[in-house]
Coordinates of C-alpha atoms in Angstrom, one line a residue:
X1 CA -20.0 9.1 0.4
X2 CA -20.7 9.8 4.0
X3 CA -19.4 8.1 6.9
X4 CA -19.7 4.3 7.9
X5 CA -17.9 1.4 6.6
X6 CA -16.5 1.8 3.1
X7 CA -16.6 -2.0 2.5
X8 CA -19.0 -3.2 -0.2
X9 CA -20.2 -6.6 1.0
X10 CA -18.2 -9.5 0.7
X11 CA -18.4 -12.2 -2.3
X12 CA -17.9 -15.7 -1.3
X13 CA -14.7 -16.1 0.1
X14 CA -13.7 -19.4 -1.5
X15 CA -14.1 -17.5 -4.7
X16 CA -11.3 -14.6 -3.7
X17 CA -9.5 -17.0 -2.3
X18 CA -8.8 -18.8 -5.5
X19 CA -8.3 -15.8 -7.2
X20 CA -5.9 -13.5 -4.9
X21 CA -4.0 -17.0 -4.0
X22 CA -3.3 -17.5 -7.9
X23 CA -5.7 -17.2 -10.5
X24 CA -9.5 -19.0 -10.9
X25 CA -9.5 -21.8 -12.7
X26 CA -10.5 -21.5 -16.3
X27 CA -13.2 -24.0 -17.7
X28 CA -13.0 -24.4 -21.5
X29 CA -15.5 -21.9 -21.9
X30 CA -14.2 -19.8 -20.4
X31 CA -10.5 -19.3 -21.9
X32 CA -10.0 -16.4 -23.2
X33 CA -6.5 -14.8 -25.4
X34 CA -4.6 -11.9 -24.5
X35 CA -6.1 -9.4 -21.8
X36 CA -5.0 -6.4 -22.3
X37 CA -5.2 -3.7 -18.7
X38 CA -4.6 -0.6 -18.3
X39 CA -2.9 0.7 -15.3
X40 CA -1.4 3.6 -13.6
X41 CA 1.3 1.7 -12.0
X42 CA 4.3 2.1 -13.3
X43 CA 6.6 -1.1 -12.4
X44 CA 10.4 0.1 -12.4
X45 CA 12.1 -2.7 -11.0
X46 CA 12.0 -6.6 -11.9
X47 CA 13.3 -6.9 -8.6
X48 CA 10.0 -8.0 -6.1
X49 CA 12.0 -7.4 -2.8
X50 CA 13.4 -4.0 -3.7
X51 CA 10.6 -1.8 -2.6
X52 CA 7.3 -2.3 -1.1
X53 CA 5.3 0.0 -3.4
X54 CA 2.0 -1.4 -5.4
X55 CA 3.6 -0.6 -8.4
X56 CA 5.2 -3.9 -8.0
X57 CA 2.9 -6.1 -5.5
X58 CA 0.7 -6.0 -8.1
X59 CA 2.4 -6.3 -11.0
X60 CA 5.2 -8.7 -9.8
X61 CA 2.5 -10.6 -8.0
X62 CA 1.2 -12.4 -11.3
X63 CA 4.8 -14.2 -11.2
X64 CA 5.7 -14.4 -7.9
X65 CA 3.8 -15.6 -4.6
X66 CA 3.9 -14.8 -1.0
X67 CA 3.8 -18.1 2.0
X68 CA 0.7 -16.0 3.3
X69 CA -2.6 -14.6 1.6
X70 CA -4.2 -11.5 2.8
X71 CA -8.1 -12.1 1.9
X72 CA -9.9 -8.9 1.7
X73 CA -11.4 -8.4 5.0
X74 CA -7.4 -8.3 5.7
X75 CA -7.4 -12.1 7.1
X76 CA -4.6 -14.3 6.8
X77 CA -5.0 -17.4 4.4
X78 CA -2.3 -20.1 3.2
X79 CA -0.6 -19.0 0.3
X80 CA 3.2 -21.3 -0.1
X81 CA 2.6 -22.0 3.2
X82 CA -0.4 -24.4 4.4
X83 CA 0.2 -23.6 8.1
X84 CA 1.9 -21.7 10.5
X85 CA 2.0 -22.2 14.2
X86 CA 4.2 -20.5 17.0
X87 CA 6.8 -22.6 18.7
X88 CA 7.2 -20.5 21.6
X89 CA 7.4 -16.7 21.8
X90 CA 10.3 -16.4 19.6
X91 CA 10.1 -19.5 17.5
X92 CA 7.5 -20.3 14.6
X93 CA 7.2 -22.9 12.6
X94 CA 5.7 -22.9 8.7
X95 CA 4.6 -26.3 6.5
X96 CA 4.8 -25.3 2.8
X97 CA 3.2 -26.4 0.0
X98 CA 4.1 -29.5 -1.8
X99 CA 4.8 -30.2 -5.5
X100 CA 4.9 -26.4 -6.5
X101 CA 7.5 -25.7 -8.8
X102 CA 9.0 -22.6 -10.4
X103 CA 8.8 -21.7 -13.8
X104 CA 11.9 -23.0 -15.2
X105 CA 11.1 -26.3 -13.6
X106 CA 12.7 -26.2 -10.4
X107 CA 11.1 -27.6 -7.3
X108 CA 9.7 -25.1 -4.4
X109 CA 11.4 -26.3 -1.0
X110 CA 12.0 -24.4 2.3
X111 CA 15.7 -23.7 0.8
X112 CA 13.6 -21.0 -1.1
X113 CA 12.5 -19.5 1.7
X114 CA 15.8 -19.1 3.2
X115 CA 17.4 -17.9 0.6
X116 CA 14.2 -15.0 0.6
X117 CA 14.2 -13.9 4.3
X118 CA 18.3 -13.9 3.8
X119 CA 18.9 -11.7 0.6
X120 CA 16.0 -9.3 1.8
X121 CA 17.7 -8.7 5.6
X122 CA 21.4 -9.4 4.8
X123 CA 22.2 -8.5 0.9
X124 CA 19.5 -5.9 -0.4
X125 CA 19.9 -2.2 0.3
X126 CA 16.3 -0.5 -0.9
X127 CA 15.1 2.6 -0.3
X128 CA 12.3 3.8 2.0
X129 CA 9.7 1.7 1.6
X130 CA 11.6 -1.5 1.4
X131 CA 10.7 -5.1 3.1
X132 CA 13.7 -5.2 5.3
X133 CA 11.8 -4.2 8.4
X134 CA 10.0 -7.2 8.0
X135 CA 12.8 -9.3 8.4
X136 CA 14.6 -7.2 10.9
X137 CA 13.8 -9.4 13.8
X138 CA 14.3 -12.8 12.8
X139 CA 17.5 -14.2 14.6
X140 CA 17.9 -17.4 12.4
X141 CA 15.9 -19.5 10.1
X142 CA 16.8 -23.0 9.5
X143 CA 15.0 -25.8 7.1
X144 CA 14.4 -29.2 9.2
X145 CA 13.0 -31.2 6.1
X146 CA 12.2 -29.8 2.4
X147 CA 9.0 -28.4 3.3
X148 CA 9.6 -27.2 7.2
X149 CA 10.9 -23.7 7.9
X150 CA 11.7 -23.0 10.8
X151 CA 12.0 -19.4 12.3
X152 CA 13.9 -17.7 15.5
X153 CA 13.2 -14.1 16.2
X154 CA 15.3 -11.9 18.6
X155 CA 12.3 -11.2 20.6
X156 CA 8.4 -12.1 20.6
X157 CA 6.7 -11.2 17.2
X158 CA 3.1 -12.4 17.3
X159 CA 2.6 -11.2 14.1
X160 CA 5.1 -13.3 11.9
X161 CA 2.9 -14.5 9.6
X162 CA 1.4 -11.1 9.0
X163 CA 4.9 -9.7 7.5
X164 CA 4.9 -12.8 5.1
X165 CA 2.0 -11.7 3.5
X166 CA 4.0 -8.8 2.1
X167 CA 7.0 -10.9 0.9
X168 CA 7.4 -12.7 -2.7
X169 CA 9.6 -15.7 -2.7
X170 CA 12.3 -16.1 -5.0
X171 CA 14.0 -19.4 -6.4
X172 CA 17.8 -19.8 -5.1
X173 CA 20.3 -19.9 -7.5
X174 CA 23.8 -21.4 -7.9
X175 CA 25.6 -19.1 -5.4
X176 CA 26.1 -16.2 -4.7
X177 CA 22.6 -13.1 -4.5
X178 CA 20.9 -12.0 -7.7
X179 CA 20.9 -8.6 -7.4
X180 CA 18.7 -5.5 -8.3
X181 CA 20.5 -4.6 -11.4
X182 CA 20.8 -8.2 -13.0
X183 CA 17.3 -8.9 -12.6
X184 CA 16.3 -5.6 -14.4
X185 CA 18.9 -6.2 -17.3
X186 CA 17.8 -9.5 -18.3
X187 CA 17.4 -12.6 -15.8
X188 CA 14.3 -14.2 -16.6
X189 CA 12.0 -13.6 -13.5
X190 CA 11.2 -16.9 -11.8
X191 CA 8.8 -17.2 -9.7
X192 CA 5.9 -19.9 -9.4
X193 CA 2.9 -17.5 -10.2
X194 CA 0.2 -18.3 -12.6
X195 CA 1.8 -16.3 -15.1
X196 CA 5.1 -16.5 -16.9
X197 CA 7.3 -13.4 -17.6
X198 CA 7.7 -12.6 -21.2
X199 CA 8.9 -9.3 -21.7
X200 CA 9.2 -5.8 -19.7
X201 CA 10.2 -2.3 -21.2
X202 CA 10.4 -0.1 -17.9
X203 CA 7.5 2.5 -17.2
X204 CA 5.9 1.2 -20.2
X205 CA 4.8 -2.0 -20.3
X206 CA 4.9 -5.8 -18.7
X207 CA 4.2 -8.9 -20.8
X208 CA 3.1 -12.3 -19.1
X209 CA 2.2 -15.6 -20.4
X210 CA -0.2 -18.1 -18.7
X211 CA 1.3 -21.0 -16.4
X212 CA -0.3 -24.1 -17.8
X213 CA 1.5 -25.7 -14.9
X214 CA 0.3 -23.8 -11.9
X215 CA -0.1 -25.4 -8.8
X216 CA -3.3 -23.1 -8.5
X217 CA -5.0 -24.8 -11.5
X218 CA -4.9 -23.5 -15.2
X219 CA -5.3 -19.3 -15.4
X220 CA -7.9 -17.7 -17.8
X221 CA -6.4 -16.2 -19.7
X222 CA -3.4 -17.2 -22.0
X223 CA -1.8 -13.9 -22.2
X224 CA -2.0 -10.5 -20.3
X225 CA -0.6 -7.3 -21.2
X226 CA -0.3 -4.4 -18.8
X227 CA 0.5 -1.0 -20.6
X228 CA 1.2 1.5 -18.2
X229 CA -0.8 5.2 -18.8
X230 CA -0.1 7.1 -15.9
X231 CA -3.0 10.1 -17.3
X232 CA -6.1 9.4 -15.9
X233 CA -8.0 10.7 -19.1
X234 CA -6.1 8.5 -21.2
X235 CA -6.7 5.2 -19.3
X236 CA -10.5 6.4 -19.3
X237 CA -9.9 6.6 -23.4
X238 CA -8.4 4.3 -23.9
X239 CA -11.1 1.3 -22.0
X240 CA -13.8 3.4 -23.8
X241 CA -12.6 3.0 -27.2
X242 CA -11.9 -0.7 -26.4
X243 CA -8.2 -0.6 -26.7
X244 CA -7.8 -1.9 -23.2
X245 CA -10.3 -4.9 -21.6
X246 CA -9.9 -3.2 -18.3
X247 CA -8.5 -0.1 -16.6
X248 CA -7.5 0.5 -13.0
X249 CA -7.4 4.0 -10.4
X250 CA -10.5 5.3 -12.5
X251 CA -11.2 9.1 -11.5
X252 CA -14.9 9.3 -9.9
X253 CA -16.1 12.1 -11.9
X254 CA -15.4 9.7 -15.0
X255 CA -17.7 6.6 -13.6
X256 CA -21.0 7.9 -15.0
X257 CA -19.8 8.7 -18.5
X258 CA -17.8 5.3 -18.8
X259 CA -21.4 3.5 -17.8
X260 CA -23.2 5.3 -20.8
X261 CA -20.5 4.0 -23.1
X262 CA -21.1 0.5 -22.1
X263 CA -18.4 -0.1 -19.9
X264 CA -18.9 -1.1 -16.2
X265 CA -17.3 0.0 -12.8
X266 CA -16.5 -2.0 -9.6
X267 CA -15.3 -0.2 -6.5
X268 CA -14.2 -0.7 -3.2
X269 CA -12.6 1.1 -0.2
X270 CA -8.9 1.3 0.4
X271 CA -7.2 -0.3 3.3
X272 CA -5.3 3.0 2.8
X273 CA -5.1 6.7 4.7
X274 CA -4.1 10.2 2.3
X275 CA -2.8 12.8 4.8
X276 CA -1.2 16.2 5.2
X277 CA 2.1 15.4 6.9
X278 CA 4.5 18.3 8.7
X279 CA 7.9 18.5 9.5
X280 CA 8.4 19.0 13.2
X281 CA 11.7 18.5 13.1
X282 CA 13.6 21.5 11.8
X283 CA 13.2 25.2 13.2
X284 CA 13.2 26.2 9.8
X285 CA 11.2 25.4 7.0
X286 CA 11.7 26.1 3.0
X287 CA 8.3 27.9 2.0
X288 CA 7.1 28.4 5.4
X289 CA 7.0 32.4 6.3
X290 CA 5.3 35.2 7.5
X291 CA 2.8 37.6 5.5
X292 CA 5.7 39.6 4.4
X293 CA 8.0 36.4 3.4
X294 CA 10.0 36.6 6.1
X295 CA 11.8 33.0 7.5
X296 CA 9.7 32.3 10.7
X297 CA 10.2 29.8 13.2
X298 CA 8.7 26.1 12.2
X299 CA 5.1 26.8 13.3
X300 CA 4.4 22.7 12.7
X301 CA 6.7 21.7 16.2
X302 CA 3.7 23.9 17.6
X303 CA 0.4 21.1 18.3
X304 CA -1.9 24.3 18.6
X305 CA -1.0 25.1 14.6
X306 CA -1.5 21.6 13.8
X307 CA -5.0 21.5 15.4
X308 CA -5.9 24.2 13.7
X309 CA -5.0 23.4 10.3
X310 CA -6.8 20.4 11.2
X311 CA -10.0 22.1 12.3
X312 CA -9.6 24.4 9.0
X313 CA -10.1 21.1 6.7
X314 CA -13.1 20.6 5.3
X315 CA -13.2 16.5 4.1
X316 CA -16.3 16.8 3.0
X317 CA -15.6 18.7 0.2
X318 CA -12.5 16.4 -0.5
X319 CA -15.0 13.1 -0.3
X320 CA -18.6 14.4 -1.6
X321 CA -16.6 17.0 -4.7
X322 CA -13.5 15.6 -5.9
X323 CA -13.8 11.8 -4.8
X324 CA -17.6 12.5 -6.0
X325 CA -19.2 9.8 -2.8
X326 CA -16.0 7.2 -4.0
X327 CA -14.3 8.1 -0.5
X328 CA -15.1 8.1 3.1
X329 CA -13.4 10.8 5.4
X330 CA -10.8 10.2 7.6
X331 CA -10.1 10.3 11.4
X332 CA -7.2 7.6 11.6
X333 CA -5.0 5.2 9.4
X334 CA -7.8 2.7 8.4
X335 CA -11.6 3.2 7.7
X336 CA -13.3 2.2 10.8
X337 CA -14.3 -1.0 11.3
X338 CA -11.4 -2.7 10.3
X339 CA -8.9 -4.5 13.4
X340 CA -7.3 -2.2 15.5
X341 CA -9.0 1.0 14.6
X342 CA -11.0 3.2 17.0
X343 CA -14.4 3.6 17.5
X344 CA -14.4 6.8 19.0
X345 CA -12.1 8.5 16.1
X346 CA -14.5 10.1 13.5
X347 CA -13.9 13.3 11.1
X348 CA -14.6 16.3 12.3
X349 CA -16.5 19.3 10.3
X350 CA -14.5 22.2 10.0
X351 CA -14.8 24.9 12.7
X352 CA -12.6 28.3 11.4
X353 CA -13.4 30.1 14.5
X354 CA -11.9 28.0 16.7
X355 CA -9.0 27.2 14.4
X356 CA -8.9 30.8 14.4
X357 CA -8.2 31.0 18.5
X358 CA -5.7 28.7 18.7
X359 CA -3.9 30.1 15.8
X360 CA -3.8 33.4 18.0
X361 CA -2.8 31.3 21.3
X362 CA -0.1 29.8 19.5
X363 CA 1.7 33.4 18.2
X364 CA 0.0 33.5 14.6
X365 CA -2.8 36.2 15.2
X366 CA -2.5 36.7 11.3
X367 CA -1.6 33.8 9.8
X368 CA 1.2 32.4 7.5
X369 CA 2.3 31.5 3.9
X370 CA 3.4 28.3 3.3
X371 CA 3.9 25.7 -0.1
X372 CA 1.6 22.7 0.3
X373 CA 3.3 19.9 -1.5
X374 CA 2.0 17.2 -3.3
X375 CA 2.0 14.1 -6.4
X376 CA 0.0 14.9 -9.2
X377 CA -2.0 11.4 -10.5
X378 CA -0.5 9.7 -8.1
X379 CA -3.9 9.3 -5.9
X380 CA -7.2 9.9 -7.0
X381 CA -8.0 13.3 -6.9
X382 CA -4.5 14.8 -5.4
X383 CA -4.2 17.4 -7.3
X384 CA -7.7 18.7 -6.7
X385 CA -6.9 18.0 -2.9
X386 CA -4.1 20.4 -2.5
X387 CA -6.0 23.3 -3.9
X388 CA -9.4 22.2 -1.8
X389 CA -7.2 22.1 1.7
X390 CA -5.3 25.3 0.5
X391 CA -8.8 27.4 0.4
X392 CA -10.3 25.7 3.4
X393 CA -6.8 27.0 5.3
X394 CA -7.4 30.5 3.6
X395 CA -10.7 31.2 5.7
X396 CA -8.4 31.2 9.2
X397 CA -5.0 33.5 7.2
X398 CA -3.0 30.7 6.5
X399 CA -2.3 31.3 2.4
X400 CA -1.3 27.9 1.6
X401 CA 0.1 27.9 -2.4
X402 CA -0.4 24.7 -3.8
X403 CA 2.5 23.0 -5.6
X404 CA 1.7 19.7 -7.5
X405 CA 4.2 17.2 -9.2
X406 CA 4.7 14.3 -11.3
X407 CA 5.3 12.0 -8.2
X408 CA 8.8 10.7 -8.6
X409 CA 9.7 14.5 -8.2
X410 CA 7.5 15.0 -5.5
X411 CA 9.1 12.0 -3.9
X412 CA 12.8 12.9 -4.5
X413 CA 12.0 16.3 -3.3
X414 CA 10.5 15.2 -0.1
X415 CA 13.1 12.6 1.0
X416 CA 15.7 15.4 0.3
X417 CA 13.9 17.8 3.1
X418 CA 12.3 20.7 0.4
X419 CA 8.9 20.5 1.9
X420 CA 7.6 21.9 4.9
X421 CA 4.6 20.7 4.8
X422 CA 3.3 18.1 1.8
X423 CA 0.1 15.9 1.3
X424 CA 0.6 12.0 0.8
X425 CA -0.5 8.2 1.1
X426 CA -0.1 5.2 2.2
X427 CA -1.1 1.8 2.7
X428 CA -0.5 -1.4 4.4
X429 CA -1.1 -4.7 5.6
X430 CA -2.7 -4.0 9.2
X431 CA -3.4 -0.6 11.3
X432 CA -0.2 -1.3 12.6
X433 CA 2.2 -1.8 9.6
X434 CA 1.0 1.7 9.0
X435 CA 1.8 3.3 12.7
X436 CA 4.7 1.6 12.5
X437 CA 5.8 3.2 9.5
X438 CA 4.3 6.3 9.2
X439 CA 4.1 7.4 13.0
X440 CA 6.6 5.9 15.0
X441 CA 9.9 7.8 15.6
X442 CA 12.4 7.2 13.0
X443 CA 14.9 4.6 14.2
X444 CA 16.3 2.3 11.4
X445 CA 17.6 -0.5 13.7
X446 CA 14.2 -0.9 15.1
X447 CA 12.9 -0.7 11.3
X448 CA 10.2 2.0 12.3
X449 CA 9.2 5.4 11.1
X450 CA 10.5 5.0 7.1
X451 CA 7.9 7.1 5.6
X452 CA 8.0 9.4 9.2
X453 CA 9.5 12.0 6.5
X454 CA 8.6 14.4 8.9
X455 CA 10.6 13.1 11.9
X456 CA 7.7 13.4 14.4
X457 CA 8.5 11.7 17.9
X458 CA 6.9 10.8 21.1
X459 CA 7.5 8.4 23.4
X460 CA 4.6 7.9 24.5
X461 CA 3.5 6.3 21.7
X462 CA 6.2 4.0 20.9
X463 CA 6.0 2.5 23.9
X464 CA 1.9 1.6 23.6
X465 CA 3.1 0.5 19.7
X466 CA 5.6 -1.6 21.3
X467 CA 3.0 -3.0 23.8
X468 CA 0.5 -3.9 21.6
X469 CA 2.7 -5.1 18.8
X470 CA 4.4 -7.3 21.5
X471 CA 0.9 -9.0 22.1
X472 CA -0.9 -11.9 20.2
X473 CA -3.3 -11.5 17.1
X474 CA -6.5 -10.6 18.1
X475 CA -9.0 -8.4 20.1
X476 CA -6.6 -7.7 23.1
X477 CA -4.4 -6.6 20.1
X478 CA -6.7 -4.5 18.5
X479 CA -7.8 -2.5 21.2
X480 CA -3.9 -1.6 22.2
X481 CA -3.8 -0.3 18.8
X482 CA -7.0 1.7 18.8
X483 CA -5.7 3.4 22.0
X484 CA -2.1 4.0 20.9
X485 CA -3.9 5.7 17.6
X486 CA -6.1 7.7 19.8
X487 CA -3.1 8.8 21.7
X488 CA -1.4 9.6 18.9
X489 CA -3.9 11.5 16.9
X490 CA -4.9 14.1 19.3
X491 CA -0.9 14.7 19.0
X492 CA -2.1 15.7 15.1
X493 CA 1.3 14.9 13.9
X494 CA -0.8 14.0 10.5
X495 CA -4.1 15.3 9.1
X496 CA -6.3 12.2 8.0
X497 CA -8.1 13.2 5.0
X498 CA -9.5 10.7 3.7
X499 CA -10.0 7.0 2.4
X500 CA -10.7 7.1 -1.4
X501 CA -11.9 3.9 -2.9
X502 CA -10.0 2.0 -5.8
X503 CA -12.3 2.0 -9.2
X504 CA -11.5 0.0 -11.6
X505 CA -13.8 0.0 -15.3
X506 CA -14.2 -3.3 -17.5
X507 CA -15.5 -3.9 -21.0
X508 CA -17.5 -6.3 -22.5
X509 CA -15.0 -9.2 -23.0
X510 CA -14.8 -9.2 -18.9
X511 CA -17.3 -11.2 -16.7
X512 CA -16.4 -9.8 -13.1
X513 CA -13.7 -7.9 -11.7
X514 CA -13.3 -8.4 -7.8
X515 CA -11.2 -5.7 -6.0
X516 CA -9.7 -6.0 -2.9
X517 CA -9.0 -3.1 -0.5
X518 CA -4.9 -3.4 -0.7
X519 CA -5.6 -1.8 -4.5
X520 CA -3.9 -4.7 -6.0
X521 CA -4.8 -4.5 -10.3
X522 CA -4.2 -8.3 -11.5
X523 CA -5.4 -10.3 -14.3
X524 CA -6.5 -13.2 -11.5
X525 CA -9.0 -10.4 -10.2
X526 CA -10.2 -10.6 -14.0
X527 CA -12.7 -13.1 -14.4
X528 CA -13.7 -13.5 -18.3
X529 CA -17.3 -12.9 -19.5
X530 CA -19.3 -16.4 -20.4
X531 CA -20.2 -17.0 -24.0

């Protein structure tokens, strides 16, 4: 797919609305049994506040719900919350939603809510990726009625409500915190999702039963089963053969066989960016040397190496071969079009000559060898990524060797510091969830720069992240955050590769499926097939 919006056009939006707040409503003919999905995420925790990861907002999400809704043109919608308003610029008040109750029959009151933003700032200690940054601001949070929360931050943060639409809230118990471990060894989850938990077996697979009491109205289907099958090939299998009613992260070059079989395909672009990253911290690098494998200097804290590696990419190869058209190249964090992106940011085509040049202004006439790290079946088409990037960096003497792996390896490896130089992904809520995270300098009491594994810095651009965060939803917004991202990328501190689109296959038992850019794979996206 070429360049342009990636966004099919929208359905109706009271329709995803009921679905991505809960489930659709099921009419009689339209209940269904057991769906059975396929999916590549593999859900580790019980735990929905441990890690922000899709592995477990979309999983988790069928039990637990958020106090905001994020409809898929990335808008805010009520969720546990009906409304939201600001106070002043560090107050904000939120109305929840009445008579919603928990699965074991408790009431939903703002006492929830407290208990939520408390164990996720004051008791949890996640990894990278967790939600703690969301919550890192708010001063205090007090509950004037049942169904009133209200919220003091340390300083102005315009986009409150934004950070709730990442957050599932938990019932309060007795006393005390539930932690991590006690939720994964047996606490029942309880959330007030349309689904019930029913059983887990890590890595494997999650059990649910429907929520006949849903505040949402009565789900489809009466039971869903998510296996997990992390091999692409065999999720493909196993929707063909009918095992599974619907299978999620489809690989492209596997769309036009599953439509001969019978089996259909919906698709839509991620709100989501896969990059090469570089370490510009260290002076040395593991895997980074000269022709002869000598140690050399880090060539990365050079911005004349990483132009040139980015001018040596060709995305169209990544997008129109290995994504086969399901992916739009990328020049920024978000496919255009979307708030706070940049007009004037578009992929370039490769130009090896002039790579070429400023490889020889910046002391690397002849190249350099380096390991370009990376998942494998993490992303669509990862693997096939390395090895496309590491012959497009051949053509100017940079012999890149591609080294792929199972993902929680490649992760472990790249927290500890035994990349240079590694390909990734990420996704987010807004344009600047993602610059907050991936770009700005690493500071953990400001919350930013936790997946900024390669410690890039510039000040610069914190301070236009800091200006435009500090300024109301809305166009003013937006363009602060299109020009701190144009700022940024001509700093190259990244290579933007590309936006794939999530594709998910169906059989015949399903009606619809409706996808939503954030990549969430749910059984309330699952609409059953009429009779």
């Amino acid at each position: 797919m070429k360049l342009g919006s990636p966004f099919r056009p929208r359905l109706l939006s009271a329709l995803l609305i009921s679905i991505f707040l809960g489930s659709a409503p099921a009419t009689p003919a339209q209940e269904r049994g057991e769906l059975r999905i396929a999916t590549s995420y593999k859900l580790m925790t019980l735990d929905p506040q441990y890690a922000n990861l899709n592995e477990n907002t979309s999983l988790l999400s069928h039990i637990y719900e958020r106090l905001v809704y994020q409809d898929d043109n990335l808008e805010l919608k009520p969720g546990l919350a009906t409304s939201w308003r600001p106070l002043s610029d560090t107050q904000w008040a939120f109305k929840l939603r009445d008579k919603v109750r928990f699965h074991d029959g408790s009431a939903f009151d703002a006492d929830d809510v407290l208990y939520t933003i408390e164990r996720i700032r004051d008791f949890l200690k996640p990894p990278s990726g967790g939600f703690r940054s969301y919550v890192s601001g708010i001063k205090s949070v007090s509950a004037p009625d049942p169904l009133t929360v209200l919220i003091e931050t340390d300083g102005a943060v315009p986009n409150l409500p934004l950070f709730f639409s990442s957050i599932f809230v938990m019932n309060r118990p007795s006393e005390g915190f539930e932690t991590t471990e006690d939720l994964n060894a047996g606490h029942p989850p309880n959330g007030t999702g349309p689904y019930r938990f029913e059983s887990w077996s890590s890595g494997e697979s999650l059990g649910l039963a429907r929520n006949d009491d849903y505040w949402g109205g009565k789900p489809a289907w009466s039971k869903v089963t998510f296996r997990v099958i992390e091999n692409p090939a065999a999720r493909v299998a196993a929707l063909s053969t009918g095992e599974v009613d619907v299978a999620d992260a489809i690989p492209a070059r596997d769309v036009a066989s599953l439509k001969e079989r019978g089996a259909r395909v919906a698709s839509v672009g991620a709100a989501r960016v896969n990059f090469v990253q570089f370490d510009v911290a260290r002076d040395t690098l593991p895997g980074v040397t000269d022709k002869s494998g000598e140690a050399i200097a880090n060539p990365f804290k050079n911005p004349l190496v990483r132009r040139a590696l980015t001018l040596a990419t060709d995305r169209g190869i990544l997008v129109d071969k290995i994504l086969a058209g399901y992916g739009t190249a990328a020049a920024q964090v978000f496919p255009n079009g979307l708030p706070g992106t940049s007009a004037k940011l578009l992929p370039e085509a490769p130009n090896y000559e002039e790579a070429k040049a400023l490889l020889s202004k910046a002391g690397f006439p002849d190249g350099f060898n380096l390991v370009l790290a990376g998942p494998a079946g993490r992303y669509p088409g990862d693997a096939e990524s390395l090895q496309a990037v590491a012959q497009s960096w051949a053509r100017i003497g940079v012999n890149a060797q591609p080294a792929a792996a199972p993902f929680s390896v490649f992760n472990t490896k790249r927290a500890a510091g035994d990349y240079g130089v590694w390909y990734g992904g990420t996704s987010g809520e807004a344009v600047d969830i993602i610059l907050h995270t991936l770009l700005a300098s690493p500071d953990p009491e400001r919350g930013t720069g936790a997946l900024n594994f390669g410690k890039y810095r510039n000040e610069a651009f914190d301070a236009m992240l800091a200006r435009a965060e500090s300024i109301a939803v809305g166009p003013e917004r937006n363009a602060a955050l299109a020009q701190a991202t144009e700022l940024v990328m001509a700093d190259q501190p990244i290579i933007p590769l590309y936006h794939f689109h999530h594709i998910v296959g169906y059989g015949s038992r399903i009606g619809s499926y409706v996808l939503h850019p954030r990549g969430w794979t749910t059984a309330m996206q699952t609409l059953p097939a009429m009779e």
